[in-house]
């Protein structure tokens, strides 16, 4: 999977907070319950997102976490970059440090398509898209391999 566990937890939490935004701040305990993320681990993730000024936090009665900006201004890349080096996914899966256009590994061309689609998805999808169910879906590239999944329909 391209997302590590911390990134996955962060996206779950951010999506839940975005869904609850109109009701005020959301407590870590409530987020943990609804997202199935261990509360102590989640607290560290949320604190890091608050330090990054993606979330705001307040203690006490009525306290909790809120989005610092509107959901349509928070890209998934903004969240993921706090916990993962997105550019590391561009490295050759075979570990070939010389892999590139002039010296491609056996899957270089196809891997480049995957990395480009992944990066584009993170840069072009916001939390608002997720809560509306409108996550960015890239258009197929000429020559791209189409993956059949249980949800896809064969033509």
XYZ file of C-alpha atoms in Angstrom:
155
model
C 0.000 0.000 0.000
C 1.222 3.496 -0.733
C -0.108 4.932 2.538
C 1.541 4.019 5.817
C -0.639 3.411 8.859
C -0.106 6.883 10.317
C -1.223 8.502 7.038
C -4.279 6.285 6.940
C -5.178 7.198 10.523
C -4.618 10.892 9.810
C -6.916 10.798 6.773
C -9.624 8.962 8.702
C -9.444 11.507 11.514
C -9.358 14.533 9.214
C -12.325 13.252 7.214
C -14.319 12.673 10.387
C -13.442 16.114 11.760
C -14.481 17.678 8.430
C -17.820 15.845 8.602
C -18.421 17.136 12.145
C -17.096 20.661 11.558
C -20.516 22.325 11.649
C -21.124 20.941 15.154
C -18.000 22.503 16.666
C -14.800 21.005 18.021
C -14.484 17.222 18.167
C -12.770 15.469 21.063
C -9.998 12.939 20.405
C -11.975 10.232 22.217
C -14.934 10.696 19.864
C -12.679 10.703 16.793
C -10.944 7.522 17.984
C -14.268 5.745 18.535
C -15.670 6.656 15.131
C -12.497 6.028 13.137
C -11.349 2.870 14.947
C -7.934 4.399 15.685
C -6.244 3.797 19.064
C -6.791 6.987 21.084
C -3.215 7.441 22.354
C -1.798 7.040 18.854
C -4.469 9.306 17.422
C -3.710 11.999 20.000
C -0.118 12.181 18.724
C -1.302 12.386 15.106
C -3.801 15.144 15.912
C -1.219 17.095 17.909
C 1.176 16.941 14.961
C -1.553 18.170 12.591
C -2.274 21.037 14.995
C 1.432 21.965 15.065
C 1.313 22.012 11.265
C -1.593 24.480 11.465
C -3.913 22.083 9.658
C -6.011 21.661 12.800
C -6.692 23.920 15.733
C -7.060 22.507 19.208
C -8.562 23.765 22.439
C -8.623 22.254 25.916
C -11.459 22.233 28.388
C -15.227 22.278 28.068
C -16.201 22.598 24.425
C -12.611 21.877 23.452
C -11.303 19.457 20.900
C -10.073 19.640 17.337
C -11.331 21.672 14.375
C -10.088 22.242 10.856
C -7.923 25.359 10.675
C -9.049 26.028 7.075
C -12.199 25.079 5.160
C -12.273 21.437 4.037
C -12.107 22.479 0.380
C -8.733 24.139 1.060
C -7.064 21.120 2.691
C -5.591 18.766 0.128
C -4.824 15.168 1.013
C -1.197 15.955 0.160
C -1.175 18.562 2.967
C -2.074 15.836 5.466
C 0.063 13.026 4.032
C 3.243 15.113 3.834
C 3.231 15.483 7.634
C 3.767 11.742 8.001
C 5.324 10.488 4.763
C 7.769 11.638 2.128
C 5.566 11.413 -0.952
C 8.595 11.794 -3.211
C 10.029 8.519 -1.847
C 7.412 6.656 -3.882
C 9.158 7.800 -7.054
C 12.179 5.632 -6.261
C 12.656 2.464 -8.264
C 10.802 -0.449 -6.627
C 13.774 -2.662 -7.572
C 16.182 -0.370 -5.739
C 17.994 0.512 -8.973
C 19.560 3.901 -8.222
C 20.328 4.356 -11.934
C 16.722 3.727 -13.003
C 15.302 6.492 -15.160
C 14.180 7.356 -18.666
C 17.570 6.518 -20.178
C 18.145 3.406 -18.030
C 14.693 2.045 -17.145
C 14.103 -0.992 -14.954
C 11.597 -3.639 -16.172
C 8.600 -1.782 -14.679
C 9.806 1.821 -14.924
C 7.223 2.991 -17.462
C 4.264 1.422 -15.668
C 5.499 2.473 -12.211
C 5.824 6.060 -13.440
C 2.128 6.017 -14.387
C 1.177 4.757 -10.918
C 3.306 7.383 -9.159
C 1.943 10.197 -11.334
C -1.661 9.131 -10.669
C -1.000 8.817 -6.919
C 0.636 12.243 -6.718
C -2.121 13.822 -8.799
C -4.787 12.231 -6.599
C -3.204 13.610 -3.410
C -2.661 17.087 -4.891
C -6.123 17.371 -6.473
C -8.355 15.814 -3.816
C -9.506 17.807 -0.798
C -11.200 16.762 2.417
C -14.376 18.319 1.030
C -14.159 15.964 -1.952
C -13.917 12.985 0.397
C -16.909 13.939 2.489
C -18.957 14.656 -0.650
C -17.834 11.397 -2.235
C -16.217 13.266 -5.142
C -12.644 12.082 -4.790
C -10.507 13.034 -7.764
C -10.335 10.306 -10.387
C -7.652 10.755 -13.023
C -8.457 10.126 -16.639
C -6.860 6.982 -18.087
C -3.569 7.667 -19.827
C -3.032 6.316 -23.352
C -1.417 2.897 -23.027
C -2.188 2.670 -19.308
C -3.031 -0.704 -17.872
C -6.603 -0.901 -16.609
C -6.998 -2.817 -13.384
C -10.190 -4.789 -12.913
C -11.363 -4.616 -9.328
C -14.496 -6.088 -7.773
C -16.171 -2.678 -8.196
C -15.164 -2.139 -11.825
C -17.278 -3.193 -14.753
C -15.748 -4.823 -17.773
C -16.521 -3.147 -21.077
